[in-house]
Tab-separated table of C-alpha atoms in Angstrom:
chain	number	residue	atom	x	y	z
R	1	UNK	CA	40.740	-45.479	-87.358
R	2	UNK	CA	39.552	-48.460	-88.561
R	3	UNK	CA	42.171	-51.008	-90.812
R	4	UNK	CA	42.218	-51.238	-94.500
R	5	UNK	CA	43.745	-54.126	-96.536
R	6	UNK	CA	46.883	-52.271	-96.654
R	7	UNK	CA	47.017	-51.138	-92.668
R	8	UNK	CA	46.376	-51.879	-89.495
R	9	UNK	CA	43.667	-50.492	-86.849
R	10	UNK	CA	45.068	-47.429	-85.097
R	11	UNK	CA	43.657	-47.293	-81.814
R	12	UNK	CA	43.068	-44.278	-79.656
R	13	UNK	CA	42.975	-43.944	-76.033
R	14	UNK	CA	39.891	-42.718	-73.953
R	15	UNK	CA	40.534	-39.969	-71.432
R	16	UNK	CA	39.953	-41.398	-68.029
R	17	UNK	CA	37.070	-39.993	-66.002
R	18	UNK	CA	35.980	-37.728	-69.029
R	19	UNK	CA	35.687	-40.973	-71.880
R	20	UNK	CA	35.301	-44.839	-71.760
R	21	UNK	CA	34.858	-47.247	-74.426
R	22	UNK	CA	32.616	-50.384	-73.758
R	23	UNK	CA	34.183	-52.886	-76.232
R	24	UNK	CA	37.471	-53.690	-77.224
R	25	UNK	CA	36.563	-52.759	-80.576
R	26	UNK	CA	34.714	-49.708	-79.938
R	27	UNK	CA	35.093	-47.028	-82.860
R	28	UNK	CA	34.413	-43.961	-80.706
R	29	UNK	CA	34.847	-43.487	-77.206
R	30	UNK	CA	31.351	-42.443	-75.061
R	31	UNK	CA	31.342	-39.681	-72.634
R	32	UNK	CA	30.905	-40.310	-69.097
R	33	UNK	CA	28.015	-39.352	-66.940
R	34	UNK	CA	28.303	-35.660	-65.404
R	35	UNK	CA	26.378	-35.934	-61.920
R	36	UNK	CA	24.172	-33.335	-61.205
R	37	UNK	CA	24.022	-31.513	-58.818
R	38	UNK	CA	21.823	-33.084	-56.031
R	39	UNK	CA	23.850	-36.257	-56.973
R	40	UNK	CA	27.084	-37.653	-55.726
R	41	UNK	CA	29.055	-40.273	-57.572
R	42	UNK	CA	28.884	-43.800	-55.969
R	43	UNK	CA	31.295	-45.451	-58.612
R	44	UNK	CA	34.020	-43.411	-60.451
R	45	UNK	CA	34.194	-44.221	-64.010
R	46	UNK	CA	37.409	-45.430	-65.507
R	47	UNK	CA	38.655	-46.564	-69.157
R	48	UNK	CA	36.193	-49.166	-69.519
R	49	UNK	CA	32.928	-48.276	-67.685
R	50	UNK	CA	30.620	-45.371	-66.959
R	51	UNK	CA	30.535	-43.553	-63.698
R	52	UNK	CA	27.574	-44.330	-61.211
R	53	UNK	CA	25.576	-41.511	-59.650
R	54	UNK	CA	22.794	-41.556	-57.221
R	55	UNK	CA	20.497	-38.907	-56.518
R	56	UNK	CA	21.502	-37.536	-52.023
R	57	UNK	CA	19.508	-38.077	-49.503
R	58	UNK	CA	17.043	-35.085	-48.494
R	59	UNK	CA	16.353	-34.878	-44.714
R	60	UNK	CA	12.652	-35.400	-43.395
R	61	UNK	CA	10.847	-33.170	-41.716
R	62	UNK	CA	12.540	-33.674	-38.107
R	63	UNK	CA	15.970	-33.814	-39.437
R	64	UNK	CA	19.068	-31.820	-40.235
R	65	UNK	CA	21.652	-31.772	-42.324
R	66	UNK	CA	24.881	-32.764	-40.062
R	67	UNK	CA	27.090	-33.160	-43.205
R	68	UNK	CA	26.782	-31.753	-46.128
R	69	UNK	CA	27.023	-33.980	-49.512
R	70	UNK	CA	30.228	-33.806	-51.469
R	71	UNK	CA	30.852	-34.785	-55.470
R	72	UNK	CA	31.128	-38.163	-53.759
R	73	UNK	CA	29.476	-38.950	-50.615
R	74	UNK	CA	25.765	-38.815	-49.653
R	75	UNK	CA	24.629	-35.828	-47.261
R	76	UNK	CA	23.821	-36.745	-43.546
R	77	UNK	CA	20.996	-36.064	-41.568
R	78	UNK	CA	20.334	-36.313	-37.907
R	79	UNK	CA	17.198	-36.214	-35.587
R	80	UNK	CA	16.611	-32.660	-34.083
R	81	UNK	CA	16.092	-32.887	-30.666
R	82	UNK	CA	12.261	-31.831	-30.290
R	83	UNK	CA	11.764	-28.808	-27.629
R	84	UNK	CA	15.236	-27.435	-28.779
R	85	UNK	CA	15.925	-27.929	-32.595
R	86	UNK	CA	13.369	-28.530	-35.718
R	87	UNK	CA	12.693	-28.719	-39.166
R	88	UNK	CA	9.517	-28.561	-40.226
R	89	UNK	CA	9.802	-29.557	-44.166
R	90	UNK	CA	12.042	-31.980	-45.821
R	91	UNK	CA	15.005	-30.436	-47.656
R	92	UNK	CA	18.972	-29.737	-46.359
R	93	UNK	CA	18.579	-27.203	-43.644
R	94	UNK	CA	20.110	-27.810	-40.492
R	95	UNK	CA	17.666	-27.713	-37.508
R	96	UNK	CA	16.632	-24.626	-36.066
R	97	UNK	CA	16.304	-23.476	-32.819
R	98	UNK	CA	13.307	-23.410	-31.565
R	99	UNK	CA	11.240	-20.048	-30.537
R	100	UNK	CA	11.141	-18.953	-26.996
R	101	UNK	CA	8.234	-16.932	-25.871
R	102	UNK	CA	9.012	-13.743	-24.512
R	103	UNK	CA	7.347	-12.753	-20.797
R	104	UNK	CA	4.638	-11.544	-22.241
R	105	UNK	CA	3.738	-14.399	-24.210
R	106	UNK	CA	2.429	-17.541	-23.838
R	107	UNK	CA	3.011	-21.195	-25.116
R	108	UNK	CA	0.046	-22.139	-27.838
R	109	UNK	CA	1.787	-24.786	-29.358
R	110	UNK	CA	4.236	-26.994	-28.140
R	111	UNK	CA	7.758	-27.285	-30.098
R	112	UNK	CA	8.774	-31.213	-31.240
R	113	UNK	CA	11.426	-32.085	-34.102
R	114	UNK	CA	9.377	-30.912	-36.801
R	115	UNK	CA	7.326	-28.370	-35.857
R	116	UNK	CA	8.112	-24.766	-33.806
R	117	UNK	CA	6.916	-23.405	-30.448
R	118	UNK	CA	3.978	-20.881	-31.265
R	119	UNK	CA	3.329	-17.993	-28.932
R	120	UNK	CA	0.623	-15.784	-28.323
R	121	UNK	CA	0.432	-12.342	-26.726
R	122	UNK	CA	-0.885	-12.360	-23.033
R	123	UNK	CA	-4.384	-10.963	-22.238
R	124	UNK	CA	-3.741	-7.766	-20.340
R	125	UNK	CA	-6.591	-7.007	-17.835
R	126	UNK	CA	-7.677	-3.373	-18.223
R	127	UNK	CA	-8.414	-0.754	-15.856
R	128	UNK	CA	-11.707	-1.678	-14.582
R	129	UNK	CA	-10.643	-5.294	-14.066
R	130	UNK	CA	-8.635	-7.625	-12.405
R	131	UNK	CA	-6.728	-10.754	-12.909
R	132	UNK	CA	-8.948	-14.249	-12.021
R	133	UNK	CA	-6.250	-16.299	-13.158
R	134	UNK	CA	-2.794	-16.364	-13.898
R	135	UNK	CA	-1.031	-17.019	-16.589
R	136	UNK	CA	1.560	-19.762	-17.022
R	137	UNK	CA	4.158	-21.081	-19.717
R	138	UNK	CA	0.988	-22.497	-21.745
R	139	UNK	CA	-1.930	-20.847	-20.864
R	140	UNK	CA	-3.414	-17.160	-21.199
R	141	UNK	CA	-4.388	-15.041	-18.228
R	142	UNK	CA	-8.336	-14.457	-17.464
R	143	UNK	CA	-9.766	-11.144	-16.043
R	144	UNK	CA	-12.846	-10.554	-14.897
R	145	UNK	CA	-14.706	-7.021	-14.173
R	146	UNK	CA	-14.456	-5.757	-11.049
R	147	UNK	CA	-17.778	-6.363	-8.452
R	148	UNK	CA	-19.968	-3.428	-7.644
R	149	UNK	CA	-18.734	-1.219	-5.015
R	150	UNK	CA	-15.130	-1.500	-5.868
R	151	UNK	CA	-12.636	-0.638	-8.453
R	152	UNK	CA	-8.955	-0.794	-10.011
R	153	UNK	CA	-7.268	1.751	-11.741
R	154	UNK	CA	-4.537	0.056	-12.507
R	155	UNK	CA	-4.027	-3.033	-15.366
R	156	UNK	CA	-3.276	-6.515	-14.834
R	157	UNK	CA	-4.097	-5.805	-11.153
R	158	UNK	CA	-4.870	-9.249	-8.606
R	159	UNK	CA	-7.951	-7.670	-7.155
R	160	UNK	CA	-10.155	-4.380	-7.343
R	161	UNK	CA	-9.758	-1.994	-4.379
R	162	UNK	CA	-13.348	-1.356	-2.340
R	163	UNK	CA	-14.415	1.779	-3.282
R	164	UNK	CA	-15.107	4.916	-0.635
R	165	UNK	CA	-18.069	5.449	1.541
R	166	UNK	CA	-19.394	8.752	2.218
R	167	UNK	CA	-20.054	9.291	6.034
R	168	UNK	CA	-23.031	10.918	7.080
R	169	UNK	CA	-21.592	14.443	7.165
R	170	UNK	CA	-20.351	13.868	3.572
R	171	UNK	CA	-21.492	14.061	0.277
R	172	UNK	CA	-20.533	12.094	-3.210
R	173	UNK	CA	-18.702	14.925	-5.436
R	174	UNK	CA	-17.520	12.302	-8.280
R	175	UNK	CA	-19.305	9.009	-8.596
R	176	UNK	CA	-17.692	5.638	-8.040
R	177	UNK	CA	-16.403	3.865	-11.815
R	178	UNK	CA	-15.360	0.993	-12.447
R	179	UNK	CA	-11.375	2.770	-12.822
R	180	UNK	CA	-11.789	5.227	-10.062
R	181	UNK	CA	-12.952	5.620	-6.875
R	182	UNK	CA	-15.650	7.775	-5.352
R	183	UNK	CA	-15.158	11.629	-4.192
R	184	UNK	CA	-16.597	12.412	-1.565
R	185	UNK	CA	-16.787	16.285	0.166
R	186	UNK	CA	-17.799	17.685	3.736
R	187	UNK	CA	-20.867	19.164	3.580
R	188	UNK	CA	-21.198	22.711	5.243
């Protein structure tokens, strides 16, 4: 309270990290800051000044969280290692493994810090056709029809199979397809 003419100033105390007062003569303790909660507190407040708080860091794109942040200290990010770990937005995930491609998939896009590995399903060559190229980690297989006068029955086959030729004492019973071969029968 404040004095009179008949009495002295009766001072109270302010309640350390929950009140301060400024002035020596303050009337009224003021509360202290409450940080919120993506802030940490970078100076603690005591009897006679306010607590400090700063707003934590958020990780780039690229970057983990390593440590998380605490009431007081700042959160800690670290540099995924691109082609194993990523983030791809900013924010307080820890990186990510990257995807793997299964074996029947292909590489489309390759994985760095901040962005994943995309696969895409393999090309399977049909009956009818046959593999003209390979596939590898990053890059689809090609197939091709098979040529007249053969065939493959099978899928994702390395070459068609020449198809059957009737001898002179024969005749064609089934004709040749591009999935099957010819039939051919004795004639009588």
């Amino acid at each position: 309270t404040n004095h009179t003419a008949t009495s002295n100033r009766v001072c109270g105390n302010c309640s350390l990290g929950s009140t301060y007062g400024m002035s020596t003569n303050a009337f009224a303790c003021l509360s202290t800051t409450v940080c919120a909660s993506h802030q940490y507190q970078t100076i603690a407040a005591t009897l006679t000044s306010d607590r400090t708080c700063v707003n934590t860091t958020i990780c780039n794109p690229g970057e983990g969280e390593s440590i998380a942040p605490t009431a007081t200290t700042n959160r800690q990010c670290t540099a995924c290692v691109s082609g194993v770990n990523f983030t791809a937005t900013a924010g307080t995930a820890a990186c990510a493994p990257v995807r793997v491609c299964t074996s029947l998939e292909y590489q489309t896009t390759a994985p760095s810090a901040s962005v994943n590995r995309v696969c895409a399903a393999l090309t399977n060559c049909s009956a009818g056709s046959y593999i003209t190229t390979n596939h590898t980690a990053i890059s689809n297989r090609a197939c091709s029809p098979c040529p007249d006068a053969t065939y493959q029955a099978g899928i994702n086959s390395f070459a068609c199979v020449g198809a059957t030729n009737c001898t002179a004492w024969q005749y064609q019973t089934i004709a040749l397809t591009p999935t099957a071969d010819r039939t051919c029968a004795n004639t009588t």
